[in-house]
Amino acid sequence: MILSSQEISRSIGVDSDTVMQTKRIVIEPGALLRLERELYDCGLVGRSVLICDSNTKPILDRYALSFDEVIQLPEHNLHADEIATERVLRQITEKDLLIAFGTGTIHDITRYCAHKKALPFISCPTAASVDGFSSAVSAMTWKGYKKTMPGVAPALVVADLEIVANAPIRLTASGVGDLLGKHISLADWEIAASISNEPYSGAIAAIMRQAVNAMQESLGGLLAKRYESYEKLMYGLVLSGLVMQVWGNSRPASGAEHHVSHMIEMNVLGNNTNLHGEKVGVTSILVSRVYHDLANMSRHQLKGKVLPYMMPQTAEIEQVFGNLSEDIIHENTRCCAPVDVAETLVQRWDEVRLIISRIPESNELRDMLETVGAKTDLLDIDLHLEQLQLLLNYSPLVRNRLTLMRVAVGCSLI
C-alpha cells in the first residue's frame, strides 16, 4: 500500500491536501530499504538523525542503511517524558531530519522534539502496536501527568511489513486493542454531538469504522504473520493519526476508554508498566459493558434516576490524584458538560441508545482480543476489581472532554 497526500486526503473525505502534514505513506514488505529514495522523492533533506532504543537498534543493524547520527535511547524505563526528550534535544540541531524507528514511545519523543526544534519528522514503525504513528500531537507523561502536548506529524510514514509482522505478538495485540477502542471513542464523539451540539464529522467517523472493521475481519491472519492482515492493522492505526490531523485534535480517536487508560498510566493506582494498547483493549471491554448496561434503561427509567450534573469536590480529587490534583483541577476549570446535560440526555436518550447499540458487546470485544492473545481483564493489567469503580468515577477528569462516561458519573447514573 502506497498512498500520496492527495489519496490520503480523499480517503478521509477532505478536498484539499493542504491540511495534511503527511505527504506519503508506504506500508509494504521491504519498505525500509526504500527509505532513502522515499526521502528524496518527498524532498526531505537535512542531516539524518535516527532515534531508536536498544530494542529496535538490532533490527536496524540488519539493514545496510546509513544515517548521519543514531541516537539510541535505553529500553529500560523509557517513557515519553521530560527526561527522554531533554536527552534527545541536547543531541540535535536546527538542520536535522528526525527519523523515529520504533514504536509509540519513540514516536512521541521524536515528534515532540521535532516540534520544539521546528524540524521535519519521519515515521518508521517497527510494530503495529499503537495508533499514534501519524498523529500531530504527542502523548506525553509530563512530570507524572498524562497529557497531550504539541508535536509534528510525520511528513512520511514508512512501515516495513517484514519488520512489523515479525514483531513480538504482544506488540501486535496491543495495536489491536488500541484500534478496537475506536468503537468507544467514535460512539462518545457521536453522543457528545447529540447531547451538546459538539462539532462532528460523519465522514471521518465512517472511514475510521471501515478501517476498524477491515482489521477485525483479518484478525486470524495476524498470528499466521500474513502481510495483508498486518497491512490492514497498520493502515487502521496510521489512519487514526491522519484523522486527528484533519480534525485538529484526538477527538475521533480517544474517548472514555482512553481516559481510563490514561488514569492508569498516571500511576495513581500504583506503578503500571503494561503497554498502552493493552490497557485500552481492557478498558474498552469495561466501558462497553457500562454503556450497554446504561442502554438497558428506558427513557422513563432514566428520567427517574438521573440527577443534575455535578463535578467531584476538590477534596475528592486531591484524595484520588494526590500531587497531580492541581493539574486535574486546572484541566477541568471550564467543565465541558453543559449545565442542562441531564435534561438533554433524557430528551435524546433513544438516539443515544441507538449509538450504543453499534458498539460491540463486551464479550465480542473480549473474543476479538483473545484471537491474538491480548489481555482482556483488569488482573491481566495488574489491577483489581475493587479498583474499577474508582477508575470509572474519576477517569473522566483526566481530559476535559464530553463522554457518556463523564455524563453518567456526573449525573449519578453509575
CSV table of C-alpha atoms in Angstrom, one decimal:
chain,number,residue,atom,x,y,z
A,1,MET,CA,0.0,0.0,0.0
A,2,ILE,CA,1.4,3.4,-1.1
A,3,LEU,CA,-0.7,6.5,-0.6
A,4,SER,CA,0.1,10.0,-1.8
A,5,SER,CA,-1.1,13.1,0.0
A,6,GLN,CA,-4.0,13.5,-2.5
A,7,GLU,CA,-5.1,9.9,-1.9
A,8,ILE,CA,-4.8,10.4,1.9
A,9,SER,CA,-7.0,13.5,1.7
A,10,ARG,CA,-9.6,11.7,-0.4
A,11,SER,CA,-9.6,8.7,1.8
A,12,ILE,CA,-10.7,10.7,4.8
A,13,GLY,CA,-13.1,12.9,3.0
A,14,VAL,CA,-11.2,16.2,2.6
A,15,ASP,CA,-11.0,18.0,-0.7
A,16,SER,CA,-7.5,19.5,-0.4
A,17,ASP,CA,-4.2,18.1,0.6
A,18,THR,CA,-3.2,21.4,2.1
A,19,VAL,CA,-4.4,20.4,5.6
A,20,MET,CA,-2.3,17.2,5.5
A,21,GLN,CA,1.2,17.3,7.0
A,22,THR,CA,1.8,13.7,6.0
A,23,LYS,CA,2.6,13.6,2.3
A,24,ARG,CA,3.2,9.9,1.7
A,25,ILE,CA,2.5,6.6,3.4
A,26,VAL,CA,4.3,3.4,2.4
A,27,ILE,CA,3.1,0.1,4.0
A,28,GLU,CA,4.8,-2.8,2.2
A,29,PRO,CA,7.2,-5.6,2.7
A,30,GLY,CA,10.8,-4.3,2.2
A,31,ALA,CA,9.7,-0.7,2.5
A,32,LEU,CA,12.6,0.3,4.8
A,33,LEU,CA,15.1,-0.5,2.0
A,34,ARG,CA,13.4,2.3,0.0
A,35,LEU,CA,13.6,4.9,2.8
A,36,GLU,CA,16.4,6.9,1.1
A,37,ARG,CA,14.5,7.0,-2.2
A,38,GLU,CA,11.3,8.0,-0.4
A,39,LEU,CA,13.0,10.8,1.4
A,40,TYR,CA,14.4,12.1,-1.9
A,41,ASP,CA,11.0,11.8,-3.7
A,42,CYS,CA,9.4,13.8,-0.9
A,43,GLY,CA,12.0,16.5,-0.9
A,44,LEU,CA,13.1,15.7,2.6
A,45,VAL,CA,16.8,16.7,3.1
A,46,GLY,CA,19.0,17.5,6.0
A,47,ARG,CA,21.3,15.8,8.5
A,48,SER,CA,19.6,12.5,9.0
A,49,VAL,CA,19.2,11.6,12.7
A,50,LEU,CA,17.6,8.3,13.5
A,51,ILE,CA,16.1,7.9,17.0
A,52,CYS,CA,15.6,4.3,18.3
A,53,ASP,CA,16.0,2.3,21.5
A,54,SER,CA,18.1,-0.7,22.5
A,55,ASN,CA,15.2,-2.9,21.4
A,56,THR,CA,15.0,-1.6,17.8
A,57,LYS,CA,18.7,-0.9,17.2
A,58,PRO,CA,19.4,-4.6,16.4
A,59,ILE,CA,16.7,-4.6,13.8
A,60,LEU,CA,18.3,-1.5,12.2
A,61,ASP,CA,21.7,-3.2,12.2
A,62,ARG,CA,20.4,-5.9,9.8
A,63,TYR,CA,19.9,-3.3,7.1
A,64,ALA,CA,22.6,-1.6,5.1
A,65,LEU,CA,21.4,1.9,5.8
A,66,SER,CA,23.5,4.9,6.8
A,67,PHE,CA,22.5,7.9,8.9
A,68,ASP,CA,24.4,11.0,9.9
A,69,GLU,CA,23.7,10.1,13.6
A,70,VAL,CA,21.9,7.4,15.5
A,71,ILE,CA,20.5,8.3,18.9
A,72,GLN,CA,19.9,5.1,20.9
A,73,LEU,CA,17.8,5.5,24.0
A,74,PRO,CA,17.8,2.9,26.7
A,75,GLU,CA,14.9,0.4,26.6
A,76,HIS,CA,14.6,0.1,30.4
A,77,ASN,CA,12.3,2.6,32.0
A,78,LEU,CA,11.9,4.6,28.8
A,79,HIS,CA,8.9,6.9,28.7
A,80,ALA,CA,7.8,9.8,26.6
A,81,ASP,CA,8.6,12.4,29.3
A,82,GLU,CA,10.7,15.4,30.1
A,83,ILE,CA,13.8,13.2,30.8
A,84,ALA,CA,13.9,11.4,27.4
A,85,THR,CA,13.0,14.5,25.4
A,86,GLU,CA,15.8,16.5,27.0
A,87,ARG,CA,18.3,13.8,26.2
A,88,VAL,CA,17.3,14.0,22.5
A,89,LEU,CA,17.1,17.7,22.4
A,90,ARG,CA,20.7,18.0,23.6
A,91,GLN,CA,21.9,16.0,20.6
A,92,ILE,CA,20.0,17.5,17.6
A,93,THR,CA,20.5,20.7,15.7
A,94,GLU,CA,18.2,23.1,13.7
A,95,LYS,CA,19.2,21.4,10.4
A,96,ASP,CA,18.3,17.9,11.3
A,97,LEU,CA,15.8,15.5,9.8
A,98,LEU,CA,14.4,13.3,12.6
A,99,ILE,CA,13.6,9.7,11.9
A,100,ALA,CA,11.7,7.7,14.5
A,101,PHE,CA,12.5,4.0,14.3
A,102,GLY,CA,10.4,2.1,16.9
A,103,THR,CA,7.0,2.0,18.5
A,104,GLY,CA,4.8,4.6,20.2
A,105,THR,CA,7.2,5.9,22.9
A,106,ILE,CA,9.9,6.6,20.4
A,107,HIS,CA,7.5,8.3,18.1
A,108,ASP,CA,6.1,10.6,20.8
A,109,ILE,CA,9.6,11.6,21.9
A,110,THR,CA,10.6,12.3,18.4
A,111,ARG,CA,7.6,14.3,17.3
A,112,TYR,CA,7.7,16.4,20.4
A,113,CYS,CA,11.4,17.2,19.8
A,114,ALA,CA,10.7,17.9,16.2
A,115,HIS,CA,8.1,20.4,17.3
A,116,LYS,CA,10.5,22.1,19.8
A,117,LYS,CA,13.1,22.5,17.1
A,118,ALA,CA,10.7,23.1,14.2
A,119,LEU,CA,12.1,20.0,12.3
A,120,PRO,CA,10.6,17.5,9.9
A,121,PHE,CA,9.9,14.1,11.2
A,122,ILE,CA,9.7,10.7,9.5
A,123,SER,CA,7.9,7.7,11.0
A,124,CYS,CA,9.3,4.2,10.7
A,125,PRO,CA,7.1,1.9,12.9
A,126,THR,CA,8.7,-1.4,13.9
A,127,ALA,CA,5.5,-2.9,15.2
A,128,ALA,CA,1.7,-2.3,14.7
A,129,SER,CA,1.4,-1.5,18.4
A,130,VAL,CA,-0.3,1.9,18.8
A,131,ASP,CA,-2.4,4.4,16.8
A,132,GLY,CA,-0.1,7.5,17.2
A,133,PHE,CA,2.4,7.0,14.4
A,134,SER,CA,0.9,9.7,12.1
A,135,SER,CA,-0.5,11.9,14.8
A,136,ALA,CA,0.3,15.6,15.0
A,137,VAL,CA,0.2,15.6,18.9
A,138,SER,CA,2.5,14.0,21.4
A,139,ALA,CA,1.1,11.7,24.1
A,140,MET,CA,3.4,12.6,27.0
A,141,THR,CA,3.7,11.8,30.7
A,142,TRP,CA,5.0,15.1,31.9
A,143,LYS,CA,6.1,15.3,35.5
A,144,GLY,CA,3.8,12.3,36.1
A,145,TYR,CA,0.7,13.8,34.4
A,146,LYS,CA,-0.6,12.1,31.2
A,147,LYS,CA,-1.3,14.8,28.8
A,148,THR,CA,-1.5,15.7,25.1
A,149,MET,CA,1.3,18.1,24.1
A,150,PRO,CA,2.3,19.7,20.8
A,151,GLY,CA,4.0,17.6,18.2
A,152,VAL,CA,4.8,17.4,14.5
A,153,ALA,CA,3.0,15.0,12.2
A,154,PRO,CA,5.3,12.8,10.1
A,155,ALA,CA,5.9,14.1,6.5
A,156,LEU,CA,6.5,10.5,5.5
A,157,VAL,CA,5.4,7.1,7.0
A,158,VAL,CA,7.4,4.0,6.0
A,159,ALA,CA,6.2,0.8,7.6
A,160,ASP,CA,8.1,-2.3,6.5
A,161,LEU,CA,5.7,-5.2,6.9
A,162,GLU,CA,8.6,-7.7,7.0
A,163,ILE,CA,9.6,-6.0,10.3
A,164,VAL,CA,6.1,-5.3,11.6
A,165,ALA,CA,4.9,-8.9,11.0
A,166,ASN,CA,7.9,-10.3,12.9
A,167,ALA,CA,7.5,-8.1,15.9
A,168,PRO,CA,6.5,-9.8,19.2
A,169,ILE,CA,2.9,-10.8,19.1
A,170,ARG,CA,2.3,-8.9,22.3
A,171,LEU,CA,3.0,-5.6,20.4
A,172,THR,CA,0.6,-6.6,17.7
A,173,ALA,CA,-2.1,-7.5,20.3
A,174,SER,CA,-1.5,-4.0,21.8
A,175,GLY,CA,-2.2,-2.4,18.4
A,176,VAL,CA,-5.4,-4.5,18.0
A,177,GLY,CA,-6.5,-3.2,21.5
A,178,ASP,CA,-5.8,0.4,20.6
A,179,LEU,CA,-7.8,0.1,17.3
A,180,LEU,CA,-10.7,-1.7,18.8
A,181,GLY,CA,-11.0,1.2,21.3
A,182,LYS,CA,-12.3,3.3,18.4
A,183,HIS,CA,-15.7,1.7,18.8
A,184,ILE,CA,-15.9,3.6,22.1
A,185,SER,CA,-14.3,6.8,21.1
A,186,LEU,CA,-16.4,7.2,17.9
A,187,ALA,CA,-19.6,6.5,19.9
A,188,ASP,CA,-18.6,9.0,22.6
A,189,TRP,CA,-17.9,11.6,19.9
A,190,GLU,CA,-21.4,11.0,18.3
A,191,ILE,CA,-23.1,11.0,21.7
A,192,ALA,CA,-21.4,14.3,22.6
A,193,ALA,CA,-22.6,15.8,19.3
A,194,SER,CA,-26.1,14.7,20.1
A,195,ILE,CA,-26.4,16.0,23.6
A,196,SER,CA,-24.2,19.1,23.4
A,197,ASN,CA,-24.0,20.1,19.7
A,198,GLU,CA,-20.3,19.5,19.6
A,199,PRO,CA,-18.9,19.5,16.1
A,200,TYR,CA,-18.9,16.1,14.5
A,201,SER,CA,-17.9,14.6,11.1
A,202,GLY,CA,-19.9,11.6,10.0
A,203,ALA,CA,-17.5,11.1,7.0
A,204,ILE,CA,-14.4,10.9,9.3
A,205,ALA,CA,-16.3,8.5,11.7
A,206,ALA,CA,-17.4,6.3,8.7
A,207,ILE,CA,-13.9,5.9,7.2
A,208,MET,CA,-12.5,5.1,10.7
A,209,ARG,CA,-15.1,2.5,11.3
A,210,GLN,CA,-14.4,0.9,7.9
A,211,ALA,CA,-10.8,0.5,8.8
A,212,VAL,CA,-11.6,-1.0,12.2
A,213,ASN,CA,-14.0,-3.5,10.6
A,214,ALA,CA,-11.4,-4.4,8.0
A,215,MET,CA,-8.9,-5.2,10.7
A,216,GLN,CA,-11.4,-7.2,12.6
A,217,GLU,CA,-12.1,-9.4,9.6
A,218,SER,CA,-8.5,-10.3,9.2
A,219,LEU,CA,-7.5,-11.0,12.9
A,220,GLY,CA,-6.8,-14.6,12.2
A,221,GLY,CA,-4.1,-13.7,9.7
A,222,LEU,CA,-2.1,-11.8,12.3
A,223,LEU,CA,-1.0,-15.0,14.2
A,224,ALA,CA,-0.1,-16.5,10.8
A,225,LYS,CA,2.0,-13.4,10.0
A,226,ARG,CA,0.1,-12.7,6.8
A,227,TYR,CA,1.2,-9.4,5.3
A,228,GLU,CA,-2.2,-8.5,4.1
A,229,SER,CA,-3.6,-8.8,7.7
A,230,TYR,CA,-0.8,-6.6,9.1
A,231,GLU,CA,-1.3,-4.1,6.3
A,232,LYS,CA,-5.0,-3.7,7.4
A,233,LEU,CA,-4.0,-3.3,11.1
A,234,MET,CA,-1.2,-0.8,10.3
A,235,TYR,CA,-3.4,1.1,7.9
A,236,GLY,CA,-6.1,1.5,10.6
A,237,LEU,CA,-3.5,2.7,13.2
A,238,VAL,CA,-2.0,5.2,10.7
A,239,LEU,CA,-5.4,6.3,9.6
A,240,SER,CA,-6.3,7.1,13.2
A,241,GLY,CA,-3.4,9.6,13.3
A,242,LEU,CA,-4.4,11.1,10.0
A,243,VAL,CA,-8.0,11.8,11.1
A,244,MET,CA,-6.6,13.5,14.2
A,245,GLN,CA,-4.5,15.7,11.8
A,246,VAL,CA,-7.6,16.7,9.8
A,247,TRP,CA,-9.8,17.2,12.8
A,248,GLY,CA,-7.2,19.2,14.8
A,249,ASN,CA,-7.3,17.1,17.9
A,250,SER,CA,-7.7,13.5,19.2
A,251,ARG,CA,-11.5,13.6,19.5
A,252,PRO,CA,-12.1,11.0,16.7
A,253,ALA,CA,-9.7,8.5,18.3
A,254,SER,CA,-9.9,9.0,22.1
A,255,GLY,CA,-12.9,8.6,24.4
A,256,ALA,CA,-13.7,7.1,27.7
A,257,GLU,CA,-11.6,4.0,27.0
A,258,HIS,CA,-8.5,6.2,26.6
A,259,HIS,CA,-9.3,8.3,29.7
A,260,VAL,CA,-9.5,5.2,31.9
A,261,SER,CA,-6.2,4.0,30.3
A,262,HIS,CA,-4.6,7.4,30.9
A,263,MET,CA,-5.6,7.4,34.6
A,264,ILE,CA,-3.9,4.0,34.9
A,265,GLU,CA,-0.8,5.4,33.1
A,266,MET,CA,-0.6,8.3,35.6
A,267,ASN,CA,0.1,5.6,38.2
A,268,VAL,CA,-2.4,6.9,40.8
A,269,LEU,CA,-3.2,3.3,41.5
A,270,GLY,CA,0.4,2.2,41.6
A,271,ASN,CA,3.1,1.8,39.0
A,272,ASN,CA,1.8,0.2,35.9
A,273,THR,CA,4.1,-1.0,33.1
A,274,ASN,CA,1.6,-2.6,30.7
A,275,LEU,CA,1.5,-1.4,27.1
A,276,HIS,CA,-0.8,1.4,26.2
A,277,GLY,CA,-2.8,-0.7,23.7
A,278,GLU,CA,-3.1,-3.5,26.3
A,279,LYS,CA,-4.8,-1.1,28.7
A,280,VAL,CA,-7.0,0.4,26.0
A,281,GLY,CA,-8.2,-3.1,25.0
A,282,VAL,CA,-9.1,-4.0,28.6
A,283,THR,CA,-10.7,-0.6,29.3
A,284,SER,CA,-12.7,-0.8,26.0
A,285,ILE,CA,-14.3,-4.1,27.3
A,286,LEU,CA,-15.1,-2.4,30.6
A,287,VAL,CA,-16.6,0.8,29.1
A,288,SER,CA,-18.6,-1.3,26.6
A,289,ARG,CA,-20.2,-3.2,29.5
A,290,VAL,CA,-21.1,0.0,31.3
A,291,TYR,CA,-22.6,1.6,28.2
A,292,HIS,CA,-24.7,-1.4,27.3
A,293,ASP,CA,-25.9,-1.6,30.9
A,294,LEU,CA,-27.0,2.0,30.7
A,295,ALA,CA,-28.7,1.4,27.4
A,296,ASN,CA,-30.9,-1.3,29.0
A,297,MET,CA,-32.8,1.6,30.7
A,298,SER,CA,-35.8,3.1,29.0
A,299,ARG,CA,-36.1,6.8,28.8
A,300,HIS,CA,-38.7,6.7,31.6
A,301,GLN,CA,-36.3,4.8,33.8
A,302,LEU,CA,-33.5,7.2,33.0
A,303,LYS,CA,-35.7,10.2,33.8
A,304,GLY,CA,-36.5,8.7,37.3
A,305,LYS,CA,-32.8,8.1,38.1
A,306,VAL,CA,-30.8,10.9,36.5
A,307,LEU,CA,-29.7,13.9,38.7
A,308,PRO,CA,-28.3,17.3,37.7
A,309,TYR,CA,-24.7,17.1,36.6
A,310,MET,CA,-22.1,17.6,39.4
A,311,MET,CA,-18.3,17.7,39.4
A,312,PRO,CA,-16.4,16.0,42.2
A,313,GLN,CA,-15.3,18.2,45.1
A,314,THR,CA,-11.7,19.4,45.4
A,315,ALA,CA,-11.1,17.2,48.4
A,316,GLU,CA,-12.2,14.1,46.5
A,317,ILE,CA,-9.8,15.0,43.6
A,318,GLU,CA,-6.9,15.6,46.0
A,319,GLN,CA,-7.5,12.3,47.7
A,320,VAL,CA,-7.5,10.3,44.5
A,321,PHE,CA,-4.9,12.2,42.4
A,322,GLY,CA,-2.5,13.3,45.1
A,323,ASN,CA,0.3,15.5,43.8
A,324,LEU,CA,-1.4,15.5,40.3
A,325,SER,CA,-4.5,17.2,41.7
A,326,GLU,CA,-3.5,20.7,40.7
A,327,ASP,CA,-3.2,19.6,37.0
A,328,ILE,CA,-6.6,17.7,37.2
A,329,ILE,CA,-8.3,20.8,38.7
A,330,HIS,CA,-6.8,23.1,36.0
A,331,GLU,CA,-7.8,20.7,33.2
A,332,ASN,CA,-11.4,20.9,34.4
A,333,THR,CA,-11.6,24.6,35.1
A,334,ARG,CA,-14.3,25.1,32.5
A,335,CYS,CA,-16.2,21.9,32.5
A,336,CYS,CA,-17.2,20.6,29.1
A,337,ALA,CA,-20.6,19.4,30.3
A,338,PRO,CA,-23.4,21.8,29.5
A,339,VAL,CA,-25.4,22.9,32.6
A,340,ASP,CA,-28.6,21.2,31.2
A,341,VAL,CA,-26.8,18.0,30.1
A,342,ALA,CA,-29.0,15.8,32.3
A,343,GLU,CA,-32.2,17.1,30.8
A,344,THR,CA,-30.8,16.9,27.3
A,345,LEU,CA,-29.6,13.3,27.9
A,346,VAL,CA,-33.2,12.3,28.8
A,347,GLN,CA,-34.6,14.1,25.7
A,348,ARG,CA,-32.0,12.4,23.3
A,349,TRP,CA,-31.9,9.0,25.1
A,350,ASP,CA,-33.4,7.0,22.3
A,351,GLU,CA,-30.8,8.4,19.9
A,352,VAL,CA,-28.0,7.7,22.5
A,353,ARG,CA,-29.2,4.1,22.9
A,354,LEU,CA,-29.1,3.6,19.2
A,355,ILE,CA,-25.5,4.8,19.1
A,356,ILE,CA,-24.6,2.5,22.0
A,357,SER,CA,-26.2,-0.4,20.1
A,358,ARG,CA,-23.5,-0.1,17.4
A,359,ILE,CA,-20.7,-0.7,20.0
A,360,PRO,CA,-19.7,-4.4,20.1
A,361,GLU,CA,-20.8,-6.0,23.3
A,362,SER,CA,-18.0,-6.6,25.9
A,363,ASN,CA,-17.9,-10.3,25.2
A,364,GLU,CA,-17.5,-9.6,21.5
A,365,LEU,CA,-14.5,-7.3,22.2
A,366,ARG,CA,-13.1,-9.9,24.5
A,367,ASP,CA,-13.4,-12.7,21.8
A,368,MET,CA,-11.6,-10.5,19.3
A,369,LEU,CA,-8.8,-9.7,21.6
A,370,GLU,CA,-8.4,-13.3,22.7
A,371,THR,CA,-7.9,-14.2,19.0
A,372,VAL,CA,-4.5,-12.5,19.1
A,373,GLY,CA,-3.7,-13.5,22.7
A,374,ALA,CA,-4.3,-10.0,24.0
A,375,LYS,CA,-5.0,-9.1,27.6
A,376,THR,CA,-8.7,-8.8,28.5
A,377,ASP,CA,-9.1,-8.4,32.2
A,378,LEU,CA,-8.1,-6.0,34.9
A,379,LEU,CA,-6.0,-8.7,36.5
A,380,ASP,CA,-4.1,-9.0,33.2
A,381,ILE,CA,-3.0,-5.4,33.5
A,382,ASP,CA,-2.1,-5.7,37.2
A,383,LEU,CA,-5.3,-4.1,38.6
A,384,HIS,CA,-8.0,-5.4,40.8
A,385,LEU,CA,-11.8,-5.5,40.5
A,386,GLU,CA,-12.2,-3.3,43.6
A,387,GLN,CA,-10.4,-0.5,41.8
A,388,LEU,CA,-12.8,-0.5,38.9
A,389,GLN,CA,-15.4,1.9,40.4
A,390,LEU,CA,-12.7,4.4,41.3
A,391,LEU,CA,-11.4,4.2,37.7
A,392,LEU,CA,-14.9,4.8,36.3
A,393,ASN,CA,-15.7,7.6,38.7
A,394,TYR,CA,-12.5,9.7,38.2
A,395,SER,CA,-11.1,8.8,34.8
A,396,PRO,CA,-13.3,11.4,33.1
A,397,LEU,CA,-11.4,14.1,34.9
A,398,VAL,CA,-8.2,13.2,33.1
A,399,ARG,CA,-9.5,15.0,29.9
A,400,ASN,CA,-12.0,17.8,29.8
A,401,ARG,CA,-13.9,16.1,27.0
A,402,LEU,CA,-17.5,15.2,27.0
A,403,THR,CA,-18.1,11.4,27.0
A,404,LEU,CA,-21.1,9.3,28.1
A,405,MET,CA,-19.0,8.1,31.0
A,406,ARG,CA,-18.4,11.7,32.2
A,407,VAL,CA,-22.1,12.4,32.0
A,408,ALA,CA,-23.1,9.1,33.6
A,409,VAL,CA,-20.8,9.7,36.5
A,410,GLY,CA,-21.7,13.4,36.9
A,411,CYS,CA,-25.4,12.6,36.8
A,412,SER,CA,-25.1,9.7,39.3
A,413,LEU,CA,-26.1,7.0,36.8
A,414,ILE,CA,-23.3,4.7,37.8
